[in-house]
């Protein structure tokens, strides 16, 4: 109910509550199912007591139902039903044909009155600790995690050594997210190659001094403000510079004037 995260759970029909915590927001939730007898005057199959969550759907193929023969009151179980398909079976006691159809499952009731959280589940199940992402040590000769890239810069294959804290981060945004404003950031003056983990002085546009690999993206077939490809035959068709001056029309007025003279 808090974050909208969906969960799949199998609820037993023994009138016992099933509790869990949301994987996203750690909200304590629970559901209790109480089976009901369906007959010609009632179509209620079960009563749900939900806390901290709302029912979304019922997977009928994974549900188990029990029906009663009206001729001899013999009970039998059925599984793997489909909506709209008629189930037919013969009673094992009196051999009477039993058939029924489930067209849909609807949830009735005031969902606004559902409790915001299950206090019993909250006391029994502690909150899960946040997973701490362990970064492997920087070993020269071995590549950095993700080749030094991050979610902010996917084509920068290096880490930067920031003199303000002495730590290495893929970019300045990663530095700010980790530090959280504890100190003022200073511009990095050293970098670590993402291919071989060689630490070196920060340079612009030069490959690694150890493995000679490019620490930034290679030149593409785009103009890139004049730094990329300048050959129109090699440019990408998505680059507007490829077709500049290709479809211009020229005036023939000067040619016609010359012929008349």
PDB file of N, CA, C and O in Angstrom, residues 3 7 28 39 45 52 54 63 140 145 182 210 259:
ATOM      1  N   UNK A   3       4.237   1.708  -1.292  1.00  0.00           N
ATOM      2  CA  UNK A   3       5.077   1.976  -2.461  1.00  0.00           C
ATOM      3  C   UNK A   3       4.537   1.366  -3.745  1.00  0.00           C
ATOM      4  O   UNK A   3       5.086   1.615  -4.809  1.00  0.00           O
ATOM      5  N   UNK A   7       3.576  -8.326  -4.948  1.00  0.00           N
ATOM      6  CA  UNK A   7       4.126  -9.552  -4.377  1.00  0.00           C
ATOM      7  C   UNK A   7       3.192 -10.714  -4.700  1.00  0.00           C
ATOM      8  O   UNK A   7       1.969 -10.546  -4.723  1.00  0.00           O
ATOM      9  N   UNK A  28       5.347  -3.926   6.953  1.00  0.00           N
ATOM     10  CA  UNK A  28       4.829  -5.205   7.433  1.00  0.00           C
ATOM     11  C   UNK A  28       3.437  -5.441   6.864  1.00  0.00           C
ATOM     12  O   UNK A  28       2.547  -4.598   7.003  1.00  0.00           O
ATOM     13  N   UNK A  39     -22.888 -21.456  -2.849  1.00  0.00           N
ATOM     14  CA  UNK A  39     -24.135 -22.132  -3.203  1.00  0.00           C
ATOM     15  C   UNK A  39     -24.951 -21.204  -4.087  1.00  0.00           C
ATOM     16  O   UNK A  39     -24.467 -20.138  -4.507  1.00  0.00           O
ATOM     17  N   UNK A  45     -16.414 -17.004  -2.317  1.00  0.00           N
ATOM     18  CA  UNK A  45     -15.556 -18.180  -2.158  1.00  0.00           C
ATOM     19  C   UNK A  45     -14.694 -18.107  -0.903  1.00  0.00           C
ATOM     20  O   UNK A  45     -14.346 -19.141  -0.327  1.00  0.00           O
ATOM     21  N   UNK A  52      -1.953  -3.849   5.515  1.00  0.00           N
ATOM     22  CA  UNK A  52      -0.780  -3.274   4.871  1.00  0.00           C
ATOM     23  C   UNK A  52      -0.687  -3.542   3.381  1.00  0.00           C
ATOM     24  O   UNK A  52       0.296  -3.161   2.749  1.00  0.00           O
ATOM     25  N   UNK A  54      -3.213  -4.668  -0.462  1.00  0.00           N
ATOM     26  CA  UNK A  54      -4.511  -4.832  -1.104  1.00  0.00           C
ATOM     27  C   UNK A  54      -4.441  -6.001  -2.076  1.00  0.00           C
ATOM     28  O   UNK A  54      -3.437  -6.166  -2.771  1.00  0.00           O
ATOM     29  N   UNK A  63      -4.544 -22.306  -7.711  1.00  0.00           N
ATOM     30  CA  UNK A  63      -5.432 -22.431  -6.554  1.00  0.00           C
ATOM     31  C   UNK A  63      -6.009 -23.837  -6.472  1.00  0.00           C
ATOM     32  O   UNK A  63      -6.130 -24.544  -7.481  1.00  0.00           O
ATOM     33  N   UNK A 140      46.430  -3.543  -9.759  1.00  0.00           N
ATOM     34  CA  UNK A 140      47.025  -3.175 -11.036  1.00  0.00           C
ATOM     35  C   UNK A 140      47.201  -4.409 -11.907  1.00  0.00           C
ATOM     36  O   UNK A 140      47.702  -5.441 -11.468  1.00  0.00           O
ATOM     37  N   UNK A 145      35.807  -2.631 -11.628  1.00  0.00           N
ATOM     38  CA  UNK A 145      34.413  -3.072 -11.777  1.00  0.00           C
ATOM     39  C   UNK A 145      33.704  -2.280 -12.870  1.00  0.00           C
ATOM     40  O   UNK A 145      33.804  -1.050 -12.929  1.00  0.00           O
ATOM     41  N   UNK A 182      29.800  16.159   3.085  1.00  0.00           N
ATOM     42  CA  UNK A 182      30.649  16.237   4.277  1.00  0.00           C
ATOM     43  C   UNK A 182      31.794  17.229   4.093  1.00  0.00           C
ATOM     44  O   UNK A 182      32.248  17.841   5.057  1.00  0.00           O
ATOM     45  N   UNK A 210      49.910   2.639 -19.573  1.00  0.00           N
ATOM     46  CA  UNK A 210      50.325   1.259 -19.318  1.00  0.00           C
ATOM     47  C   UNK A 210      49.832   0.302 -20.400  1.00  0.00           C
ATOM     48  O   UNK A 210      50.615  -0.425 -21.006  1.00  0.00           O
ATOM     49  N   UNK A 259      24.581  32.517 -73.116  1.00  0.00           N
ATOM     50  CA  UNK A 259      24.219  31.920 -74.401  1.00  0.00           C
ATOM     51  C   UNK A 259      23.528  32.922 -75.317  1.00  0.00           C
ATOM     52  O   UNK A 259      23.697  32.887 -76.532  1.00  0.00           O
TER      53      UNK A 259
END
